[in-house]
């Protein structure tokens, strides 16, 4: 029985021509030979992919730009990008790269767990190509939540780090998801969440900033759009789609609750919205 390939039809790219490296001028036999980005890339570019007869360079799993070298500190970092998201072969690829570097680099480059100077790390993928910009919070957050549910990690939206022996594994999973979510956000939004450490903190804070819950101004805009819709020159499909988005957002801002006190508070909020929407233009200042 042949196992199914993770990526049956990868894109194959043309290999770059090998560039000649100028021979370093070594003062004496005891001087360490300098190592640069091109040398590291030349060592690893021909490693074969675990699934295909192509090299990691041909599949763009590694590129020269993904290699960082600080020879003075004897430090190397290689970032690699699997051909598909959540590739189960990422660990194997990382291991191949580490072994190759261990064999090729001088002993001053170390792989010890305590103080490694050679790093091989997979690049975190994005969850969605439609990056979060602020105004698209409802659609974006729904995609994020659906994604977490699809990989059975929805608990990271509500759970704090465990305090038992599972903590280490949980933290690694949460960090990976955290980076994937941040890679699906615009850089300006990323600056707002620099204080968040976990997925739960991140999503709760974004929900506070952008969902409109408790935000009377946003609640007014949504109620206006819901109770006074206008098709204008849009197609029926577009009109229905946009109306449904408003309806979904209204359910987020004013979610159904069996609590009578919550229902009463929501009725009072709707009464205020209804009153404000009926004011004449001369009272526009009161609305804002």
Tab-separated table of N, CA and C in Angstrom, residues 165-229:
chain	number	residue	atom	x	y	z
A	165	UNK	N	2.114	18.490	33.899
A	165	UNK	CA	3.221	18.054	33.044
A	165	UNK	C	2.968	18.314	31.554
A	166	UNK	N	1.741	18.683	31.185
A	166	UNK	CA	1.434	18.966	29.775
A	166	UNK	C	1.759	20.407	29.383
A	167	UNK	N	2.233	21.197	30.330
A	167	UNK	CA	2.454	22.628	30.074
A	167	UNK	C	3.430	22.874	28.929
A	168	UNK	N	4.535	22.143	28.901
A	168	UNK	CA	5.564	22.367	27.885
A	168	UNK	C	5.019	22.153	26.479
A	169	UNK	N	4.297	21.045	26.280
A	169	UNK	CA	3.720	20.752	24.960
A	169	UNK	C	2.680	21.798	24.600
A	170	UNK	N	1.843	22.199	25.568
A	170	UNK	CA	0.798	23.189	25.334
A	170	UNK	C	1.397	24.527	24.909
A	171	UNK	N	2.472	24.937	25.566
A	171	UNK	CA	3.115	26.216	25.246
A	171	UNK	C	3.678	26.214	23.823
A	172	UNK	N	4.255	25.091	23.411
A	172	UNK	CA	4.786	24.997	22.049
A	172	UNK	C	3.662	25.102	21.022
A	173	UNK	N	2.547	24.410	21.274
A	173	UNK	CA	1.407	24.466	20.358
A	173	UNK	C	0.848	25.886	20.294
A	174	UNK	N	0.715	26.507	21.449
A	174	UNK	CA	0.144	27.845	21.502
A	174	UNK	C	1.044	28.850	20.794
A	175	UNK	N	2.361	28.707	20.966
A	175	UNK	CA	3.305	29.620	20.316
A	175	UNK	C	3.216	29.511	18.798
A	176	UNK	N	3.081	28.286	18.294
A	176	UNK	CA	2.973	28.075	16.847
A	176	UNK	C	1.690	28.713	16.310
A	177	UNK	N	0.576	28.484	17.001
A	177	UNK	CA	-0.695	29.070	16.578
A	177	UNK	C	-0.648	30.591	16.680
A	178	UNK	N	-0.021	31.084	17.734
A	178	UNK	CA	0.107	32.528	17.961
A	178	UNK	C	0.827	33.186	16.780
A	179	UNK	N	1.934	32.587	16.344
A	179	UNK	CA	2.708	33.130	15.226
A	179	UNK	C	1.933	33.059	13.913
A	180	UNK	N	1.187	31.974	13.725
A	180	UNK	CA	0.380	31.847	12.513
A	180	UNK	C	-0.696	32.938	12.460
A	181	UNK	N	-1.318	33.202	13.597
A	181	UNK	CA	-2.350	34.242	13.648
A	181	UNK	C	-1.722	35.612	13.392
A	182	UNK	N	-0.575	35.888	14.011
A	182	UNK	CA	0.081	37.183	13.802
A	182	UNK	C	0.535	37.349	12.363
A	183	UNK	N	0.932	36.252	11.713
A	183	UNK	CA	1.315	36.336	10.304
A	183	UNK	C	0.117	36.597	9.401
A	184	UNK	N	-1.095	36.454	9.960
A	184	UNK	CA	-2.320	36.710	9.206
A	184	UNK	C	-2.888	38.086	9.516
A	185	UNK	N	-2.058	38.937	10.136
A	185	UNK	CA	-2.476	40.283	10.511
A	185	UNK	C	-1.572	41.322	9.864
A	186	UNK	N	-2.121	42.481	9.597
A	186	UNK	CA	-1.330	43.584	9.053
A	186	UNK	C	-0.341	44.070	10.106
A	187	UNK	N	0.810	44.543	9.666
A	187	UNK	CA	1.875	44.952	10.590
A	187	UNK	C	1.427	46.045	11.554
A	188	UNK	N	0.558	46.958	11.108
A	188	UNK	CA	0.097	48.035	11.990
A	188	UNK	C	-0.743	47.483	13.135
A	189	UNK	N	-1.526	46.453	12.861
A	189	UNK	CA	-2.329	45.832	13.915
A	189	UNK	C	-1.420	45.048	14.852
A	190	UNK	N	-0.390	44.427	14.306
A	190	UNK	CA	0.557	43.672	15.127
A	190	UNK	C	1.172	44.528	16.227
A	191	UNK	N	1.410	45.789	15.906
A	191	UNK	CA	2.008	46.691	16.893
A	191	UNK	C	1.101	46.891	18.111
A	192	UNK	N	-0.202	46.723	17.916
A	192	UNK	CA	-1.156	46.945	19.004
A	192	UNK	C	-1.212	45.777	19.991
A	193	UNK	N	-0.716	44.612	19.573
A	193	UNK	CA	-0.878	43.417	20.404
A	193	UNK	C	0.468	42.876	20.893
A	194	UNK	N	1.474	43.733	20.915
A	194	UNK	CA	2.814	43.290	21.314
A	194	UNK	C	2.867	42.809	22.759
A	195	UNK	N	1.883	43.213	23.570
A	195	UNK	CA	1.872	42.815	24.984
A	195	UNK	C	1.218	41.446	25.201
A	196	UNK	N	0.606	40.884	24.168
A	196	UNK	CA	-0.084	39.596	24.310
A	196	UNK	C	0.912	38.438	24.186
A	197	UNK	N	0.732	37.421	25.020
A	197	UNK	CA	1.657	36.285	25.028
A	197	UNK	C	1.040	34.994	24.509
A	198	UNK	N	-0.279	34.866	24.633
A	198	UNK	CA	-0.936	33.619	24.259
A	198	UNK	C	-2.075	33.881	23.278
A	199	UNK	N	-2.526	32.830	22.618
A	199	UNK	CA	-3.619	32.946	21.648
A	199	UNK	C	-4.862	33.539	22.313
A	200	UNK	N	-5.195	33.065	23.501
A	200	UNK	CA	-6.380	33.563	24.211
A	200	UNK	C	-6.270	35.062	24.467
A	201	UNK	N	-5.102	35.524	24.951
A	201	UNK	CA	-4.900	36.954	25.203
A	201	UNK	C	-5.062	37.752	23.920
A	202	UNK	N	-4.462	37.244	22.847
A	202	UNK	CA	-4.490	37.940	21.567
A	202	UNK	C	-5.902	38.102	21.039
A	203	UNK	N	-6.649	36.990	20.985
A	203	UNK	CA	-7.986	37.037	20.420
A	203	UNK	C	-8.965	37.805	21.309
A	204	UNK	N	-8.798	37.684	22.626
A	204	UNK	CA	-9.659	38.442	23.541
A	204	UNK	C	-9.435	39.946	23.377
A	205	UNK	N	-8.177	40.343	23.216
A	205	UNK	CA	-7.866	41.765	23.085
A	205	UNK	C	-8.379	42.322	21.756
A	206	UNK	N	-8.203	41.562	20.683
A	206	UNK	CA	-8.724	41.993	19.385
A	206	UNK	C	-10.246	42.068	19.411
A	207	UNK	N	-10.864	41.125	20.117
A	207	UNK	CA	-12.320	41.136	20.253
A	207	UNK	C	-12.770	42.402	20.987
A	208	UNK	N	-12.020	42.767	22.017
A	208	UNK	CA	-12.328	43.975	22.780
A	208	UNK	C	-12.200	45.230	21.907
A	209	UNK	N	-11.155	45.256	21.062
A	209	UNK	CA	-10.893	46.441	20.246
A	209	UNK	C	-11.836	46.577	19.056
A	210	UNK	N	-12.175	45.433	18.425
A	210	UNK	CA	-12.810	45.522	17.116
A	210	UNK	C	-14.206	44.908	16.995
A	211	UNK	N	-14.655	44.142	17.988
A	211	UNK	CA	-15.956	43.478	17.826
A	211	UNK	C	-17.119	44.438	17.995
A	212	UNK	N	-16.894	45.537	18.704
A	212	UNK	CA	-17.974	46.494	18.922
A	212	UNK	C	-18.786	46.215	20.162
A	213	UNK	N	-18.472	45.144	20.904
A	213	UNK	CA	-19.214	44.834	22.125
A	213	UNK	C	-19.037	45.970	23.135
A	214	UNK	N	-20.154	46.529	23.578
A	214	UNK	CA	-20.095	47.610	24.545
A	214	UNK	C	-19.737	48.944	23.925
A	215	UNK	N	-19.522	48.984	22.617
A	215	UNK	CA	-19.168	50.214	21.918
A	215	UNK	C	-20.451	50.817	21.340
A	216	UNK	N	-20.980	51.846	21.979
A	216	UNK	CA	-22.265	52.400	21.568
A	216	UNK	C	-22.216	52.984	20.162
A	217	UNK	N	-21.084	53.590	19.812
A	217	UNK	CA	-20.965	54.179	18.479
A	217	UNK	C	-21.073	53.107	17.398
A	218	UNK	N	-20.354	51.993	17.604
A	218	UNK	CA	-20.416	50.900	16.629
A	218	UNK	C	-21.795	50.246	16.641
A	219	UNK	N	-22.374	50.128	17.812
A	219	UNK	CA	-23.699	49.542	17.933
A	219	UNK	C	-24.725	50.374	17.156
A	220	UNK	N	-24.586	51.692	17.226
A	220	UNK	CA	-25.497	52.577	16.505
A	220	UNK	C	-25.370	52.369	14.999
A	221	UNK	N	-24.116	52.290	14.501
A	221	UNK	CA	-23.894	52.105	13.067
A	221	UNK	C	-24.492	50.785	12.578
A	222	UNK	N	-24.316	49.724	13.376
A	222	UNK	CA	-24.825	48.415	12.978
A	222	UNK	C	-26.351	48.407	13.007
A	223	UNK	N	-26.932	48.991	14.033
A	223	UNK	CA	-28.396	49.046	14.119
A	223	UNK	C	-28.985	49.852	12.958
A	224	UNK	N	-28.307	50.944	12.610
A	224	UNK	CA	-28.768	51.740	11.472
A	224	UNK	C	-28.768	50.909	10.189
A	225	UNK	N	-27.677	50.184	9.987
A	225	UNK	CA	-27.563	49.368	8.774
A	225	UNK	C	-28.573	48.229	8.768
A	226	UNK	N	-28.917	47.711	9.961
A	226	UNK	CA	-29.840	46.573	10.041
A	226	UNK	C	-31.299	47.012	9.886
A	227	UNK	N	-31.679	48.110	10.564
A	227	UNK	CA	-33.086	48.519	10.560
A	227	UNK	C	-33.423	49.447	9.395
A	228	UNK	N	-32.421	49.997	8.732
A	228	UNK	CA	-32.676	50.872	7.585
A	228	UNK	C	-31.797	50.456	6.399
A	229	UNK	N	-31.956	49.227	5.924
A	229	UNK	CA	-31.125	48.764	4.802
A	229	UNK	C	-31.535	49.447	3.499
